[in-house]
mmCIF file of C-alpha atoms in Angstrom:
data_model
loop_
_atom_site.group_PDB
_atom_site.id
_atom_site.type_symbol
_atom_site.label_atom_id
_atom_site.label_comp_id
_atom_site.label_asym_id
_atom_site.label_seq_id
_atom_site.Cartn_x
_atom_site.Cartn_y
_atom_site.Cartn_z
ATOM 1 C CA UNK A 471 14.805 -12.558 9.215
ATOM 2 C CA UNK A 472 17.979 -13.325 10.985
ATOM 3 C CA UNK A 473 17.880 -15.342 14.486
ATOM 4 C CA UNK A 474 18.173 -12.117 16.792
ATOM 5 C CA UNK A 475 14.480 -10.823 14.574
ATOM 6 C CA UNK A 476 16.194 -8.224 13.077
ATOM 7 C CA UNK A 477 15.372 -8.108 9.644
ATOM 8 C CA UNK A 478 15.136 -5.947 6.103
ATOM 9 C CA UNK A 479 13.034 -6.000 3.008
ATOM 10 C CA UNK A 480 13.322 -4.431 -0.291
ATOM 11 C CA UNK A 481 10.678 -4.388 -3.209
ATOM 12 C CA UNK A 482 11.161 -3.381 -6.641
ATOM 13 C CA UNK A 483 7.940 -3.144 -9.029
ATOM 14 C CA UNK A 484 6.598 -2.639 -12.224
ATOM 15 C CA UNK A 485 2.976 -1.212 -13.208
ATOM 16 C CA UNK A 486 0.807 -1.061 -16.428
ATOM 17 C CA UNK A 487 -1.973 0.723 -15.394
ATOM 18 C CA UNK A 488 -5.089 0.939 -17.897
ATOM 19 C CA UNK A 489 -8.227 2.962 -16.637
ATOM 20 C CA UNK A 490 -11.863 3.810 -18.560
ATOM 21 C CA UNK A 491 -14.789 5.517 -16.677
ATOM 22 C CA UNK A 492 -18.321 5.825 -18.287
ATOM 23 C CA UNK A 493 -20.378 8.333 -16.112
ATOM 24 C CA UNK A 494 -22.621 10.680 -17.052
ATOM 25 C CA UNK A 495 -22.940 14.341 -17.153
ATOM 26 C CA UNK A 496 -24.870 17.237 -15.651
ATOM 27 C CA UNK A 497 -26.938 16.649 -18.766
ATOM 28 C CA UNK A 498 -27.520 13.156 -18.547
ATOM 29 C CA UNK A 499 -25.078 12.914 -21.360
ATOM 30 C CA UNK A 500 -23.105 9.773 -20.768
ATOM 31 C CA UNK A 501 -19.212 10.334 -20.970
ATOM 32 C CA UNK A 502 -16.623 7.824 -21.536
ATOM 33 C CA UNK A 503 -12.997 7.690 -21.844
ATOM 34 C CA UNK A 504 -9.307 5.733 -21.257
ATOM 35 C CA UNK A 505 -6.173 5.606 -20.764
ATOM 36 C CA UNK A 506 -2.914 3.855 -20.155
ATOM 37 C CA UNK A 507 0.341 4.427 -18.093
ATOM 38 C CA UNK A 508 3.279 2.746 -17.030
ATOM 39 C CA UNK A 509 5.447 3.382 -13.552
ATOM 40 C CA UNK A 510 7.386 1.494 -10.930
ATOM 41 C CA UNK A 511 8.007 1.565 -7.355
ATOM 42 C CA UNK A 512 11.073 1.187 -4.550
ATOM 43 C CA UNK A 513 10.506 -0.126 -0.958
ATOM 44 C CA UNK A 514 13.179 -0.461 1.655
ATOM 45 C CA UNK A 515 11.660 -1.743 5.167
ATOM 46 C CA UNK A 516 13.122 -2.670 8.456
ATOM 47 C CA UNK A 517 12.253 -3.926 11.385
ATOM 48 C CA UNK A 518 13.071 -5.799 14.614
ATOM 49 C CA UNK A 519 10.583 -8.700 16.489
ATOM 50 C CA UNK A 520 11.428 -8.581 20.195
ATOM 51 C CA UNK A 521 9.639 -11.723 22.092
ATOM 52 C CA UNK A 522 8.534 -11.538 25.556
ATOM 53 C CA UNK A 523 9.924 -14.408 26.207
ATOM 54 C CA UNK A 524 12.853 -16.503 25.231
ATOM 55 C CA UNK A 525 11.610 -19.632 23.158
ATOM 56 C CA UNK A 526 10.823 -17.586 19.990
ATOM 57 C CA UNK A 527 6.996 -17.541 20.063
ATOM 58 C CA UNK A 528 4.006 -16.738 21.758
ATOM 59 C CA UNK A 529 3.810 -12.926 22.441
ATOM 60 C CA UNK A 530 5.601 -9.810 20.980
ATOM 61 C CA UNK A 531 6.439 -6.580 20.015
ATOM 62 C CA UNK A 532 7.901 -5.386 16.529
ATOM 63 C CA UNK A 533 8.496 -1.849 15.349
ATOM 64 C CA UNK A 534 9.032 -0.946 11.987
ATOM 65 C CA UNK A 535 10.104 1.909 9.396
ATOM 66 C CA UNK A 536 9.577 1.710 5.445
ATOM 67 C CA UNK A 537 10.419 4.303 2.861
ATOM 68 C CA UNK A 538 8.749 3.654 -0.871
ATOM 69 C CA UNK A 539 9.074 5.897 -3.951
ATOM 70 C CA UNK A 540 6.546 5.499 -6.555
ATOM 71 C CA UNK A 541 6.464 7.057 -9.922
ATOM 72 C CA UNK A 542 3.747 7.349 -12.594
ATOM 73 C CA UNK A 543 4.092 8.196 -16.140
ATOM 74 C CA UNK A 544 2.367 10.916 -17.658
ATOM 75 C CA UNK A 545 -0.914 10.100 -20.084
ATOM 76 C CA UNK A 546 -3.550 11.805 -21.983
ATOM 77 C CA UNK A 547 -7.470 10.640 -22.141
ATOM 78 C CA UNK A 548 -10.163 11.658 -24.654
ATOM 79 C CA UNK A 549 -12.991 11.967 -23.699
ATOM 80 C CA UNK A 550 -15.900 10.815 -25.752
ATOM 81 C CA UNK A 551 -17.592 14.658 -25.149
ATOM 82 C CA UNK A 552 -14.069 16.711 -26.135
ATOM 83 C CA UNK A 553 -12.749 16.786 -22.881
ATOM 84 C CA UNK A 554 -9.196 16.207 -23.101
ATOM 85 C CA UNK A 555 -7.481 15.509 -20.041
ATOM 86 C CA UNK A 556 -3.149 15.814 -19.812
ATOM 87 C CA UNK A 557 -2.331 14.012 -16.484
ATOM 88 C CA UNK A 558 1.357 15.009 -15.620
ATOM 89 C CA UNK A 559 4.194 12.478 -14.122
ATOM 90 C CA UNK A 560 3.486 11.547 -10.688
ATOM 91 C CA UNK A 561 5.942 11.360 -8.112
ATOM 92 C CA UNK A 562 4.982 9.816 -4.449
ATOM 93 C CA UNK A 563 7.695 9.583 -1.306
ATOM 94 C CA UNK A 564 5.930 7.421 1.561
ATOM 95 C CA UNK A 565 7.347 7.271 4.905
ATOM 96 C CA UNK A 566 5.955 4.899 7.591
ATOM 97 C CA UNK A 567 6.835 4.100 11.415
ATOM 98 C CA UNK A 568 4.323 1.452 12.780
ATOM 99 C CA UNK A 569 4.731 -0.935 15.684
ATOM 100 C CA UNK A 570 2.894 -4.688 15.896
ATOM 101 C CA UNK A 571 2.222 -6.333 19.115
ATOM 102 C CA UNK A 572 1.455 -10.292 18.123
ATOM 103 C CA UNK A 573 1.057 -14.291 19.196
ATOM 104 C CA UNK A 574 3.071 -16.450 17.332
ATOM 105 C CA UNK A 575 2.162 -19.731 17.724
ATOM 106 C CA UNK A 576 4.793 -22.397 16.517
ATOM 107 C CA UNK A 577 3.924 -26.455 16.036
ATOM 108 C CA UNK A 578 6.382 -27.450 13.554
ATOM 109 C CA UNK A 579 5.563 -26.830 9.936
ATOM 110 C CA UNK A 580 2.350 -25.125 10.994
ATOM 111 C CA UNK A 581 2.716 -21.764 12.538
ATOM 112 C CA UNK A 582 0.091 -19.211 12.740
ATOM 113 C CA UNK A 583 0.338 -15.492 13.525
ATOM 114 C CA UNK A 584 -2.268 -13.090 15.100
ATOM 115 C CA UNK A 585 -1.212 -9.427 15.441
ATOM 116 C CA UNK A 586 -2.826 -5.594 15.776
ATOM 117 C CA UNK A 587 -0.986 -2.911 14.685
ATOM 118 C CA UNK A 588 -0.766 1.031 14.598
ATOM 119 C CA UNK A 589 1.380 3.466 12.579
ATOM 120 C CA UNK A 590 2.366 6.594 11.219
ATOM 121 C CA UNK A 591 2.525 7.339 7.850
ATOM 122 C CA UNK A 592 3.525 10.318 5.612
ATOM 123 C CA UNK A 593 3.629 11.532 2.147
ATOM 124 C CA UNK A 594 6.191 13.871 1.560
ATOM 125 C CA UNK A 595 5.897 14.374 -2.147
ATOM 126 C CA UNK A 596 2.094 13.678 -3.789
ATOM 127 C CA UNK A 597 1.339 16.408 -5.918
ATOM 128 C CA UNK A 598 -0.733 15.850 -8.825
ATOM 129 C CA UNK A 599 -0.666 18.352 -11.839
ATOM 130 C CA UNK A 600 -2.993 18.001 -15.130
ATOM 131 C CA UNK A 601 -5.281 20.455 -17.227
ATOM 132 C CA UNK A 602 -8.688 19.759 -18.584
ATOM 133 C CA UNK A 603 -8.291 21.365 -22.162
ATOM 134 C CA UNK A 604 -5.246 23.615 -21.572
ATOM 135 C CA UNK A 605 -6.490 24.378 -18.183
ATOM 136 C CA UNK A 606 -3.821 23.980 -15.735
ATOM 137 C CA UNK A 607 -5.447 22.186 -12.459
ATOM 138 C CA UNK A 608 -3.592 20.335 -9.446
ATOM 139 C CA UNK A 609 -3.889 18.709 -6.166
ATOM 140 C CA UNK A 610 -1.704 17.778 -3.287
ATOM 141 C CA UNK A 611 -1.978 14.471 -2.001
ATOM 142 C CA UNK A 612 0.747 15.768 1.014
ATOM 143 C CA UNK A 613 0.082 15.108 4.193
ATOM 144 C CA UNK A 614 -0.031 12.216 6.827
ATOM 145 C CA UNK A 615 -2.382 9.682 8.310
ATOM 146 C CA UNK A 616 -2.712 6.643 10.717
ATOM 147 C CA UNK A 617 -2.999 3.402 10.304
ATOM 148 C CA UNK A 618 -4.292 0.651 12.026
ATOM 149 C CA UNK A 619 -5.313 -2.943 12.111
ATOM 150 C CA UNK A 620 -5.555 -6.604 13.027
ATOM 151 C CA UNK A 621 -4.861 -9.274 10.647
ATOM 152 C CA UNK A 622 -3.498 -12.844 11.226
ATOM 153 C CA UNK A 623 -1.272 -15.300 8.753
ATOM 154 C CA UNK A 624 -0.965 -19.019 8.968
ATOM 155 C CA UNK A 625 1.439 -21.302 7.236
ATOM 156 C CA UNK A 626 -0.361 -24.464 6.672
ATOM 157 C CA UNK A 627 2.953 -26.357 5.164
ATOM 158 C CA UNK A 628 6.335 -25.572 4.375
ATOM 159 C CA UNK A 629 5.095 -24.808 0.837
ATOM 160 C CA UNK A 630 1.654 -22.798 1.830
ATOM 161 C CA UNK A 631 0.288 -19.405 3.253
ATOM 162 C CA UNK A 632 -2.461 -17.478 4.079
ATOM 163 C CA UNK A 633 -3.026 -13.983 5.644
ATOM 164 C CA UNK A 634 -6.174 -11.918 6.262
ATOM 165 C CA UNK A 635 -5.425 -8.027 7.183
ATOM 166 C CA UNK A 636 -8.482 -5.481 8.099
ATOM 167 C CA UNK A 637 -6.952 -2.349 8.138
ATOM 168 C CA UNK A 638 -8.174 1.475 8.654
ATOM 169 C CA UNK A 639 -6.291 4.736 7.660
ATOM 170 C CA UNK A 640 -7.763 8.223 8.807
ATOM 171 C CA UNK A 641 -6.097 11.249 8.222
ATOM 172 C CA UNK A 642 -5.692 15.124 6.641
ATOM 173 C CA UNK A 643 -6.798 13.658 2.794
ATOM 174 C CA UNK A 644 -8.751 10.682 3.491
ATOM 175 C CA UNK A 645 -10.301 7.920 5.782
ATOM 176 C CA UNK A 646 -10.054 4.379 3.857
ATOM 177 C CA UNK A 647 -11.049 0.611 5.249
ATOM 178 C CA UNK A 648 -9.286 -2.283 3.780
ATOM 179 C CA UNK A 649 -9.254 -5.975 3.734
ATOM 180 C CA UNK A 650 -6.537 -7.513 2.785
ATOM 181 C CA UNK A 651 -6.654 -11.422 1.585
ATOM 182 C CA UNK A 652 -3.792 -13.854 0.308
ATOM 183 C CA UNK A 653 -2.735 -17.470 -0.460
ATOM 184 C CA UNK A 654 1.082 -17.683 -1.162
ATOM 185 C CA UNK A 655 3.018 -20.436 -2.604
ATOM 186 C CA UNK A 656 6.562 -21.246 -1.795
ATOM 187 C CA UNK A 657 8.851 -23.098 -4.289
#
C-alpha cells in the first residue's frame, strides 16, 4: 500500500484438485468414483483506503475492483456402476466492485482492523460442459451476486496475523455463508 492508500494486488496460483464421492443410487446401490485435475488462476485487484480523518487510523472508507481468471483442466471419472463422466475445460472470468467501511486501530506493532463490507460481483464466463456416457450435458454458472460481510484482522507482532471474515453471497445461481479463518506468518 503506498502512503496516499492507494494500492494493487496481483495473485498467481496453481491447483491439483483430486475429488471421490461415494453416494448411493435410486436403488440403494452405492456408487463411487474419482478423479483428478490440474488448473491455475490470475487476480489483479485495486483499491484506495480514504480515512476520515488525517492521522491514518480510526475510521474509513475503501472501494475496490478485482478481475480473476480461473481455468480448469478437463478429466474423466469412472464410476464404479459404468457411468462414465467427461468433464470439459473450465473457464471462469470474475469481476468484483465492493466497498469497506472500517476502524483501524493503530498502537505500534499491534494494530487491529474491524470492517463490514458489500459488493458486486459477476461471472462473465462459467459455463460448464460434460456428458454422462456420450451424452452431451451443460450448465451455466453466468450470472451475478452480492456479497457481504464483517470480518476483523489483528496483527499481534511485526511477524504475526490473524483475520476472521463471515461473509454471505445471494444471487441468480446461489446463496452461500462463509467463514473465513487465518493465522499468517511474516518472514
Amino acid at each position: 500500500m503506498q502512503t496516499d492508500g492507494l494500492y494493487a494486488d496481483a495473485l498467481l496460483k496453481y491447483s491439483h484438485m483430486k475429488n471421490s464421492f461415494n453416494v448411493y443410487d435410486s436403488s440403494a446401490q452405492r456408487v463411487s468414483g474419482n478423479a483428478s485435475t490440474d488448473g491455475f488462476s490470475a487476480s489483479l485487484e485495486a483499491g484506495k483506503r480514504f480515512y476520515l480523518n488525517t492521522s491514518r487510523s480510526g475510521f474509513y472508507i475503501e472501494p475496490q475492483a478485482q478481475l480473476t481468471y480461473s481455468y480448469q483442466d478437463k478429466t474423466t471419472v469412472m464410476a464404479s456402476n459404468g457411468l462414465r463422466i467427461d468433464l470439459d475445460s473450465f473457464n471462469s472470468t470474475l469481476g468484483r466492485a465492493s466497498a469497506l467501511i472500517g476502524y483501524n486501530l493503530d498502537e505500534g506493532s499491534k494494530r487491529v482492523n474491524i470492517y463490514v463490507k458489500t459488493g458486486y460481483v459477476g461471472e462473465f464466463a462459467g459455463n460448464l460442459s460434460y456428458s454422462l456416457n456420450g451424452s452431451n450435458e451443460g450448465h451455466s454458472n453466468r450470472g451475478d451476486w452480492w456479497n457481504n460481510g464483517v470480518g476483523m484482522s489483528a496483527q499481534i507482532n511485526s511477524q504475526h496475523n490473524i483475520y476472521l471474515d463471515l461473509e454471505s453471497s445471494t444471487g441468480s445461481k446461489f446463496n452461500q455463508r462463509q467463514v473465513n479463518a487465518g493465522y499468517r506468518l511474516t518472514f
